[in-house]
Each structure stands twice: as structure tokens, then as C-alpha cells.
Coordinates of C-alpha atoms and ligand atoms in Angstrom, one line a residue:
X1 CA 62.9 -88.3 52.1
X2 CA 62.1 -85.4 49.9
X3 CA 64.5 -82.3 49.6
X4 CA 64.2 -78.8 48.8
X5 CA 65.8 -75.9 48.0
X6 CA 64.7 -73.0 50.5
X7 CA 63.2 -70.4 48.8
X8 CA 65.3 -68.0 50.9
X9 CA 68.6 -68.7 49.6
X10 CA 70.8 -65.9 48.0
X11 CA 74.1 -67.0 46.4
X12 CA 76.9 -64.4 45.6
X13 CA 81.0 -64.1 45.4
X14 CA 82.7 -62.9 48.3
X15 CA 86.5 -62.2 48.8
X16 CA 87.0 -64.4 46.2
X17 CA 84.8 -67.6 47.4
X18 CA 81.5 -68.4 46.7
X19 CA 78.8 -68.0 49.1
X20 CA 75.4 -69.5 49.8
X21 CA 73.7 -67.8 52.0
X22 CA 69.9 -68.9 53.2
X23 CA 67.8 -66.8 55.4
X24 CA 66.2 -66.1 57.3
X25 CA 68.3 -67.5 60.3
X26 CA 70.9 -69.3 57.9
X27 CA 74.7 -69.3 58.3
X28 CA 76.3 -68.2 55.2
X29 CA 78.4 -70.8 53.7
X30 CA 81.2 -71.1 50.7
X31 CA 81.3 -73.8 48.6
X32 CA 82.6 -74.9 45.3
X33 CA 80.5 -72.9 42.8
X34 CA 79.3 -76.1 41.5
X35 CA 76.7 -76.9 44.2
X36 CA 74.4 -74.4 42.8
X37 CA 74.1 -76.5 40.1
X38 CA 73.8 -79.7 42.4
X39 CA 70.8 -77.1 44.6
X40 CA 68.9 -75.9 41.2
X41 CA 68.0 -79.4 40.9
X42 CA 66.0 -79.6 43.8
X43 CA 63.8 -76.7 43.0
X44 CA 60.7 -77.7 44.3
X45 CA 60.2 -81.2 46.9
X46 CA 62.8 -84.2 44.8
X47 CA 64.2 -87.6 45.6
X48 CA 67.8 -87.6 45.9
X49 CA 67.9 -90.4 43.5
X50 CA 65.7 -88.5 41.2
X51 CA 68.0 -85.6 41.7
X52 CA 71.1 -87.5 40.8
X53 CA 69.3 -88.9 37.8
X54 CA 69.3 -84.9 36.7
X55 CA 72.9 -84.3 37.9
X56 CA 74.2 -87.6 35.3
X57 CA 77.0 -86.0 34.8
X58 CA 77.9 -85.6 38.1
X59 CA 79.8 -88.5 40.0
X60 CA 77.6 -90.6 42.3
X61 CA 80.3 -90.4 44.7
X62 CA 80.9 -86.8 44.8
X63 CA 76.5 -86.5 44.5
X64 CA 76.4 -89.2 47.5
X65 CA 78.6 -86.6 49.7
X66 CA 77.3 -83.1 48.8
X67 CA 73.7 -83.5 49.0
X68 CA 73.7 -84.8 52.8
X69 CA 76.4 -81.9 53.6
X70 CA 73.7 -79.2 51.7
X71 CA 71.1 -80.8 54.2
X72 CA 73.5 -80.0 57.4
X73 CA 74.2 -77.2 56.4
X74 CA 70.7 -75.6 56.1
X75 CA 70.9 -75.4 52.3
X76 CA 68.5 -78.2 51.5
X77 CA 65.0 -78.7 53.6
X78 CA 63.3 -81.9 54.5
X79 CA 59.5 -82.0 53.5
X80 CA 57.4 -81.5 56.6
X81 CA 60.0 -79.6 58.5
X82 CA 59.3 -76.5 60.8
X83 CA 62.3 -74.8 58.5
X84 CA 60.4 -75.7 55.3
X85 CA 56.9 -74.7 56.2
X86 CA 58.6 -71.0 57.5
X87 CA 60.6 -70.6 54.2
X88 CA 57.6 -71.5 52.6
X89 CA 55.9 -68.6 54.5
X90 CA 58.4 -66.1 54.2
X91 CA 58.0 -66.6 50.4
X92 CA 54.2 -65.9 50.0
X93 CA 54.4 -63.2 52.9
X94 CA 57.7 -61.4 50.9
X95 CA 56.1 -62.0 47.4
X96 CA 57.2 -59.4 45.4
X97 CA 59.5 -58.0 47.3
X98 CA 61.9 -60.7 47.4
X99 CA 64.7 -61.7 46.9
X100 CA 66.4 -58.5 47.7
X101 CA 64.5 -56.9 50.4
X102 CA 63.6 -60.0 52.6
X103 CA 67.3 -61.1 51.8
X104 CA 68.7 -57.7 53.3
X105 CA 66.3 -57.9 56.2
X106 CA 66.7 -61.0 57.7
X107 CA 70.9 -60.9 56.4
X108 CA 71.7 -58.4 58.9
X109 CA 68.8 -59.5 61.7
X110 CA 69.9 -60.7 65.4
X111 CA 73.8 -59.6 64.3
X112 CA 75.9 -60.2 67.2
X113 CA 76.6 -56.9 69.0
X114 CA 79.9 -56.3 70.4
X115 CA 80.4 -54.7 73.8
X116 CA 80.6 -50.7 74.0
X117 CA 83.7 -50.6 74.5
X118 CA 85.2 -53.5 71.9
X119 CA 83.4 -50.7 69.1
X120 CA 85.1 -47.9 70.7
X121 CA 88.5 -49.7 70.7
X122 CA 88.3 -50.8 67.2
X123 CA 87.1 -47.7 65.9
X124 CA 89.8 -45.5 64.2
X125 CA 91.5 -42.7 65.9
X126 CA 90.2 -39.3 65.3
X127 CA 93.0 -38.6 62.4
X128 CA 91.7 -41.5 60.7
X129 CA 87.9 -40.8 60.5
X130 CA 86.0 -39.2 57.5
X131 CA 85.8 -35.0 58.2
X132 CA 82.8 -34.4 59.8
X133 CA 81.3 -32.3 57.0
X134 CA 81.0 -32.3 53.7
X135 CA 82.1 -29.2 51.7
X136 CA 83.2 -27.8 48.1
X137 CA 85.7 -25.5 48.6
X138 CA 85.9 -24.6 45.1
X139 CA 81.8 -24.0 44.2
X140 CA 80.7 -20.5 44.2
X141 CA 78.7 -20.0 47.7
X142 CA 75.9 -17.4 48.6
X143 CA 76.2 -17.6 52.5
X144 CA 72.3 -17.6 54.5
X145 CA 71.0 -15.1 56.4
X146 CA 71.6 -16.2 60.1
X147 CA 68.6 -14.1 61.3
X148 CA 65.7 -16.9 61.7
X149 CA 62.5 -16.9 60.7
X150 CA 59.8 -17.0 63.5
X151 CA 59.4 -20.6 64.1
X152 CA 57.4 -19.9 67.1
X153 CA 53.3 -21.7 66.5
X154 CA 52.0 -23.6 69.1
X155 CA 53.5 -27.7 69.2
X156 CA 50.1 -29.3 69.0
X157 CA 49.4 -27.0 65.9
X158 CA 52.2 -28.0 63.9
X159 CA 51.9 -31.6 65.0
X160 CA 48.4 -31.7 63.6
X161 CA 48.5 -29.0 60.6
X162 CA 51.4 -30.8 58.8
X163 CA 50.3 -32.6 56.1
X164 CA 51.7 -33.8 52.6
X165 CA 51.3 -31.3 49.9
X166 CA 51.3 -31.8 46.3
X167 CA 49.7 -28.7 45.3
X168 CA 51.5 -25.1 45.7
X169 CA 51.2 -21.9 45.0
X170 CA 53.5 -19.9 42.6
X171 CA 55.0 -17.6 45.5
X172 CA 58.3 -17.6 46.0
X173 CA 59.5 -19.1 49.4
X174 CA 61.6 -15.9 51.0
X175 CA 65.5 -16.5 51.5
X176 CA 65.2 -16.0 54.8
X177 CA 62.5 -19.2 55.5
X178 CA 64.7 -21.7 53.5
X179 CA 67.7 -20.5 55.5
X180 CA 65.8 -21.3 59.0
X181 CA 64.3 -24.7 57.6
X182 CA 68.1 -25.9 56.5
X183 CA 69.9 -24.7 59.7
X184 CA 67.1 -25.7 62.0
X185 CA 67.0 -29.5 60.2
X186 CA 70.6 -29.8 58.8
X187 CA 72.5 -27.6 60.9
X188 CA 74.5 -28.4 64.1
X189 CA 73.0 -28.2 67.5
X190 CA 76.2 -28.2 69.9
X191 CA 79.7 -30.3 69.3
X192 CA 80.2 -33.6 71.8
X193 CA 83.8 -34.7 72.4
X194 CA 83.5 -38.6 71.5
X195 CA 86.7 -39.9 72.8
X196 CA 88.1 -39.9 69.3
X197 CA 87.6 -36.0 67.9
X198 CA 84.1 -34.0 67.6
X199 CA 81.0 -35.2 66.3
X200 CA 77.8 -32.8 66.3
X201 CA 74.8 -33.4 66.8
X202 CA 71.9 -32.0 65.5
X203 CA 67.3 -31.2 66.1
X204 CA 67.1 -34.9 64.7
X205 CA 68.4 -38.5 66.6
X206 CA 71.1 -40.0 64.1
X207 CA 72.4 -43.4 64.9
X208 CA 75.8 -43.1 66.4
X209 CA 76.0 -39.2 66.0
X210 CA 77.6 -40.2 62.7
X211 CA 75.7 -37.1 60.8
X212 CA 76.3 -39.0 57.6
X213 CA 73.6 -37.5 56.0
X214 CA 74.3 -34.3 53.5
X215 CA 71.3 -32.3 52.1
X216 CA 71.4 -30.9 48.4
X217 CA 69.0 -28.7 47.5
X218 CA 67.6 -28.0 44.1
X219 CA 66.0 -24.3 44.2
X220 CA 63.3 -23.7 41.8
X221 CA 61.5 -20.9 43.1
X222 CA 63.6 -19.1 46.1
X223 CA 63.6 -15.5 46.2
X224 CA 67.4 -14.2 45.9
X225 CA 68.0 -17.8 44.5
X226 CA 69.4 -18.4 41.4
X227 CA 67.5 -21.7 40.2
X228 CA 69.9 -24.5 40.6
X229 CA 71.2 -27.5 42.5
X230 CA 73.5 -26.5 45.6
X231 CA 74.2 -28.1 48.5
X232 CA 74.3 -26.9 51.7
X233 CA 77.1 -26.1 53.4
X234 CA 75.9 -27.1 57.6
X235 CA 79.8 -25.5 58.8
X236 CA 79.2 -22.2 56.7
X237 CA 76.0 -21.6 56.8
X238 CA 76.5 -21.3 52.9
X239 CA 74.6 -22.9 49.8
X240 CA 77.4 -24.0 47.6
X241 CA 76.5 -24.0 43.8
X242 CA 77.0 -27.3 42.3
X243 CA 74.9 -26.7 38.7
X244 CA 73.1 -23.3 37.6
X245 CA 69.7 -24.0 35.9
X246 CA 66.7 -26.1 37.5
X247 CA 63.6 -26.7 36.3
X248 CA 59.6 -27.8 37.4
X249 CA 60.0 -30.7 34.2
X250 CA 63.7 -31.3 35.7
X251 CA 61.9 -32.0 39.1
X252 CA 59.5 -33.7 38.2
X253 CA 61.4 -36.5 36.0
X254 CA 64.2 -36.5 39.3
X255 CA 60.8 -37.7 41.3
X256 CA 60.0 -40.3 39.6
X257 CA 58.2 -38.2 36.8
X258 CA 55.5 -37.2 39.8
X259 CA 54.6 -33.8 37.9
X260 CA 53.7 -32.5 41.5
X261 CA 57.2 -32.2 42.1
X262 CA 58.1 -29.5 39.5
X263 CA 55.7 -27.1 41.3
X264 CA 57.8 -27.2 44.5
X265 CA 60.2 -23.9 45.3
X266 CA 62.4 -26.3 45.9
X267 CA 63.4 -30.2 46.9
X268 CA 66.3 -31.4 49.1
X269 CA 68.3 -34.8 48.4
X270 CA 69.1 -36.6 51.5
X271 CA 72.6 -38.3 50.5
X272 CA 74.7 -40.4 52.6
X273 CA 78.5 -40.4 53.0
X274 CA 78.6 -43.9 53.7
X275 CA 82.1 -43.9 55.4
X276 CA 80.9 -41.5 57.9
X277 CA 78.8 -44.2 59.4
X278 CA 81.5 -47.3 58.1
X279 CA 84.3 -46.2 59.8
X280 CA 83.0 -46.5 63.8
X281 CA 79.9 -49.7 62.6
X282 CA 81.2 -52.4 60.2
X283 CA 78.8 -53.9 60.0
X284 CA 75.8 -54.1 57.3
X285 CA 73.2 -53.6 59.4
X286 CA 74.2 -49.8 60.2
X287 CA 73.2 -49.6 56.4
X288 CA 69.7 -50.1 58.3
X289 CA 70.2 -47.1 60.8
X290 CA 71.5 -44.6 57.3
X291 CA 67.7 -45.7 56.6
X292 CA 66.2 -44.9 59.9
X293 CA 68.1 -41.6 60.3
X294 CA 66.9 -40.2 56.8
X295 CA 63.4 -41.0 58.6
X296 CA 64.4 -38.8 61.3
X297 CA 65.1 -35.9 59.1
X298 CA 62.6 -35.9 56.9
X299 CA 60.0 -36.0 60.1
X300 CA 62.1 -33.1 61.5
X301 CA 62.1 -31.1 58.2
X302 CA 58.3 -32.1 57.5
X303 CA 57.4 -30.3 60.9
X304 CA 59.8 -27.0 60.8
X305 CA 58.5 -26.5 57.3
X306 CA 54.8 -26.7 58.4
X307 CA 55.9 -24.3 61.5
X308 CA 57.4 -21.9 58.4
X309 CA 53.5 -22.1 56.8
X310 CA 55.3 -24.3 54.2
X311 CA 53.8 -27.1 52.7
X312 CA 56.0 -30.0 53.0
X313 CA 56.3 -33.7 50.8
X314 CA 58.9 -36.4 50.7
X315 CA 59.0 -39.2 48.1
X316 CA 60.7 -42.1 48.1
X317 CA 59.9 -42.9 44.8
X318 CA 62.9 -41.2 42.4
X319 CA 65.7 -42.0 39.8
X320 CA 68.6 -42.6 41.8
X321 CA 71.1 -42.2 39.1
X322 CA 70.2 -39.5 37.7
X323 CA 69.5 -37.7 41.3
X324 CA 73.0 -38.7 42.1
X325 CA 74.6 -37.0 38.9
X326 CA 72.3 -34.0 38.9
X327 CA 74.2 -33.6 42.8
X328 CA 77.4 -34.8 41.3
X329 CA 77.6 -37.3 44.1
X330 CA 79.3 -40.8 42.5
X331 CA 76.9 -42.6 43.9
X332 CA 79.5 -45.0 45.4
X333 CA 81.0 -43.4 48.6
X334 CA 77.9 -40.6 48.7
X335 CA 74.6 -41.8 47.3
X336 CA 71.1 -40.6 47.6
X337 CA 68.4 -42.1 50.1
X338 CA 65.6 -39.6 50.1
X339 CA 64.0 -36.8 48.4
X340 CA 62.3 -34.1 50.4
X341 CA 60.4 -30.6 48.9
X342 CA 58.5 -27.8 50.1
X343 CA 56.9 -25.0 48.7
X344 CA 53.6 -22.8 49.8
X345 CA 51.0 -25.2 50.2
X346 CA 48.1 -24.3 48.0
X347 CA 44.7 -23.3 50.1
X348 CA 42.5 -25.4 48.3
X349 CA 44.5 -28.1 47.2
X350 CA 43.4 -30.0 43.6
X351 CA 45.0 -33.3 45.2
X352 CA 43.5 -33.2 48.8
X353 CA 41.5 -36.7 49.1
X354 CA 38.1 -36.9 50.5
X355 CA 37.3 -37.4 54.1
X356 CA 36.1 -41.0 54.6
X357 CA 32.5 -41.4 54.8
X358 CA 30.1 -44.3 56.0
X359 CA 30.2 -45.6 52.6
X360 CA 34.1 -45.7 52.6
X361 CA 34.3 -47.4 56.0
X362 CA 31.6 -50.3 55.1
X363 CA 34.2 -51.2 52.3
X364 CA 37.2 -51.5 54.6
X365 CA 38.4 -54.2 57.1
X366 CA 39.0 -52.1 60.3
X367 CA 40.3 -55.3 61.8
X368 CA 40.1 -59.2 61.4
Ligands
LIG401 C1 59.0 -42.5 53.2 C2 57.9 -41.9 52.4 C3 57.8 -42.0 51.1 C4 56.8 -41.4 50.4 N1 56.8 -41.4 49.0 C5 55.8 -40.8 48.3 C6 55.9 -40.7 46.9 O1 56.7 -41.3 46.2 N2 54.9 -40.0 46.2 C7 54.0 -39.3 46.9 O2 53.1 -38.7 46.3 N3 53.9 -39.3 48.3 C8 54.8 -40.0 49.0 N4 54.8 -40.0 50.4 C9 53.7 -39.3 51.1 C10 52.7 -40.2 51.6 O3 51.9 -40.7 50.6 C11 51.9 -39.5 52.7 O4 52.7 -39.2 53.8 C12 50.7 -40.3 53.1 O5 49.7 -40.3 52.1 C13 50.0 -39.7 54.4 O6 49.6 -38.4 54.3 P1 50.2 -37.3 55.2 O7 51.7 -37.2 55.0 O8 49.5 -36.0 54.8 O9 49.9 -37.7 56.6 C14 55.8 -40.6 51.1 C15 55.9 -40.5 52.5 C16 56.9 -41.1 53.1 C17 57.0 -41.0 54.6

């Protein structure tokens, strides 16, 4: 019988062992670092004696025991089995994408959950979670208007008129807008009592009220605003400086070098404070919701902008590195997940696409 290596395997070092891990249902497994030499010879469908030919310098004996405990264990497929034809699958359905996104994906799928209360229990006391917050006491801080801009336009209006813009005009966004946009999408709502200290909760769903999710904004062209990256302060009401100096060129290379970028008044970075979320969900897949709840604000920020007659975009294209120094966030404990921007949409737009016509519609598969 012919065995294979799946496809979806991902090998790594952890606390000190090393692990081989298939997916997408596979049980991760450590084992002497040396069968990943005994399982890269069974790259595509081989004969165990044809493998062992390979692994000469390997002992028969030692050969004789590992390769049937790979097969138990999930780490080598038969030919013509269920498993193998799947892997096979997930391969050409992943393609490009793998090994690192279908590796993440199916790593942290059908977790065990543990009861309500077994979370709660484990979860540290209120002294020991992260603040809350996220401020810089030290930064110089221009504290926002608190009166709001009129967000009041009809639901079905703003549902329907938001769209992505890429083109604005040169017109400073007043003060008084960006203020409403950040406290209406970043601020706090009300304050729940969790059982172990405050959480808030804000316009947006966020997975466990964790709030981990800070929002630095880089002003380009605010009026009263000094060009420059600041974060904002969601307890003060404040935008705290964190560099003077920002510019369209600067924007656009942060983006991804999308030049549509640099004619924003300004972009917001989405950054988590990944212990914020850690400290109640251990486990990886809460990494997931971080994802999910950036979603959520750049939805609710996409639709208050539009209700502000700005012209909102998002990218997930960007250079995370240099994003994450231009914030001064280390990238470690706070690291950057999303880039939002806004500015005043231009009325006739140079990037607007075409409506789709008869001819467009003949060249697309509307279903199979
Ligand atoms: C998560 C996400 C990432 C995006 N990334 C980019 C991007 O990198 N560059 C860009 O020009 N547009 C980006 N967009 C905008 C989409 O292209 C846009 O939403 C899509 O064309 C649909 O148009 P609409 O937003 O006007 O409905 C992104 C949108 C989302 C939601």
C-alpha cells in the first residue's frame, strides 16, 4: 500500500518539542524532529520499501516502527482513502493561499468550547486584567469638541448612499465632523459590570466586550489639525499626538502605495491590544473574533462617515511594519489589523466603475 504525505501538514517547535500538526481535522502531535525527514520522503504516493531505500541511513528497525505509527497517527495517508482524496481537495481549493491561511483556518476550527462559567472562573480577577483603554499620558493632546455633528439622514439613505471612495476633494473635513465620526465609532456607549471590573461597550458588536481594538488616526487634511499621527484617546475625548508631520506620499506608501490614499483628510489604523482579548479567551481562535470585530468597526465607521457626507474607504492591503512604527505600536502586544480613511467624496468621481451593461452580464457566470 502506497503512502503519502498530506498536503495539509504544518510542522513547528512548541514549548520546546516539535510538533506536527495536519489539518484540517488532525490532532497535533510531537515527535522526534527526525520524522520530518522520515515524512519528506513520502512526498507524493511511495512504497514503504521504496521509502526506506531513500531513508538508507536510517535503521530498518527504527524505519519498520515510525512509518506505521505516522500512518496512526494521521501523518501519512493511504492511497484511495476518504482523508487523501479531501487533503487532496483542500490543496487545489486553498492553492495559493496555503499553507498559512488554510493552516490557521482549519487549526483553530471545531475548538472545544468550555462551559460559561469554566471561562468566567478561569478568567483573571479584575486587578489582573489589561486597563480597559489605551492612553499616552505623556503625548501632547488637543481634546474634541463634544458638540456632535448632525448625524440625523434617513437609515435607508445611508445604507444605500455609502459607497467606497477613492477620489476626494481638497476640502478640509471640519474638526467638529471627525470628532462625531471617532466618538460615535470608537467611543463608549454605557459601562456593563462583568463580574470581574467594567468593560464598555460601544455602536459596534465586539466579541466578548473586550474593546481591544484602538484607533490611530493620521490627519492630513483636518481643519484645526495639525497634520500628524495621533491616536485617539476614547476615555478623554482627546487626540493624543504621537508624530507631527503627515503626508498624501506618506499615505499612500502606508496603503500599500494605493496613491488614492494620500488624497484622504485623513485614515484611521485599527490596532489590537492583543491581551485585551487573551486574558478572558486563550485560546487561538479569539485571534479569529480580533478579525471579525475590526469588520464591525469599519462597517460602523463606513456608515457614520456616509451619514457625515463623507466619503468613506478601508483597505486591507498596507505595510504592516511600517504602519505599526509610524503609530509607534511594537507590533507585538498592539499590532495593526486594518486601515480605514475618509475624506469628502469627490462628485464625479475619476475612479467610479461603470454600471454593468448587457454586454458585461453575457460575459459573466450568474450561476452554475
Ligand atoms: C476588508 C476590505 C478590504 C478592502 N481592501 C481594499 C484595498 O486594499 N484597496 C481598495 O482600493 N479597496 C479595498 N476595499 C474596498 C472594496 O474594493 C470595495 O468595498 C468593493 O469594491 C465594493 O464597493 P463598495 O464598498 O462601494 O460597495 C476593501 C474593502 C474591504 C471590506
Amino acid at each position: 500500500m502506497r503512502l503519502r504525505r498530506p498536503r495539509g501538514l504544518s510542522c513547528y517547535w512548541h514549548e520546546g518539542q516539535f510538533v506536527v500538526h495536519p489539518y484540517p481535522r488532525g490532532t497535533p502531535v510531537a515527535l522526534h524532529p527526525a520524522a520530518a525527514e522520515i515524512l519528506s520522503a513520502f512526498e507524493e504516493w511511495t512504497d514503504p520499501a521504496e521509502a526506506a531505500r531513500t531513508l538508507g541511513h536510517l535503521a530498518p528497525e527504527t524505519l519498520g516502527e515510525a512509518i506505521p505509527a505516522l500512518h496512526e497517527a494521521g501523518l501519512l495517508m493511504s492511497e484511495g482513502n476518504p482523508q487523501a482524496q479531501r487533503d487532496e481537495l483542500i490543496a487545489r481549493h486553498w492553492g495559493t493561499w496555503a499553507p498559512e491561511a488554510p493552516f490557521f483556518h482549519y487549526a483553530t476550527q471545531d475548538v472545544p468550547y468550555p462551559d460559561h462559567e469554566a471561562v468566567s472562573e478561569r478568567a483573571p480577577g479584575a486587578a489582573d486584567m489589561p486597563p480597559l483603554f489605551t492612553t499616552h499620558p505623556g503625548a501632547d493632546r488637543l481634546p474634541l469638541p463634544r458638540l456632535p455633528a448632525d448625524l440625523r439622514v434617513p437609515y435607508d439613505e445611508v445604507l444605500y448612499r455609502r459607497r467606497t471612495h477613492r477620489d476626494f476633494t481638497r476640502e478640509p473635513v471640519p474638526l467638529r465632523t471627525l470628532a462625531t465620526l471617532l466618538a460615535v465609532v470608537f467611543g463608549p456607549v454605557d459601562f456593563i459590570d462583568s463580574g470581574r471590573g467594567a468593560l464598555f461597550r460601544r455602536t459596534s458588536p465586539a466579541g466578548g466586550a473586550r474593546q481591544e481594538l484602538d484607533a490611530y488616526v493620521g490627519v492630513l487634511n483636518v481643519s484645526e489639525v495639525t497634520p500628524g499621527m495621533y491616536h485617539y484617546n476614547a476615555l478623554e475625548h482627546s487626540l493624543e499626538l504621537i508624530g507631527e508631520g503627515f503626508t498624501p506620499d506618506e499615505a499612500a506608501h502606508l496603503c500599500a502605495d494605493q496613491a488614492w490614499a494620500g488624497g484622504a483628510a485623513f485614515l484611521v489604523v485599527l490596532s489590537a491590544a492583543l491581551e485585551r482579548m487573551r486574558a478572558k479567551y486563550p485560546t487561538p481562535r479569539c485571534y479569529r473574533v480580533c478579525l471579525l470585530n475590526a469588520g464591525h468597526l469599519g462597517q460602523t465607521f463606513a456608515l457614520t462617515a456616509t451619514a457625515l457626507g463623507l466619503g468613506p474607504a478601508q483597505t486591507g492591503a498596507f505595510h504592516d511594519s511600517a504602519v505599526a512604527e509610524r503609530c509607534a505600536l511594537d507590533n507585538i502586544a498592539r499590532t495593526p489589523l486594518y486601515v480605514l480613511a475618509a475624506g469628502h467624496p469627490h462628485p464625479a468621481p475619476e475612479d467610479a466603475p461603470p454600471p454593468a451593461m448587457l454586454r458585461t452580464f453575457r460575459d459573466t457566470a450568474l450561476h452554475r
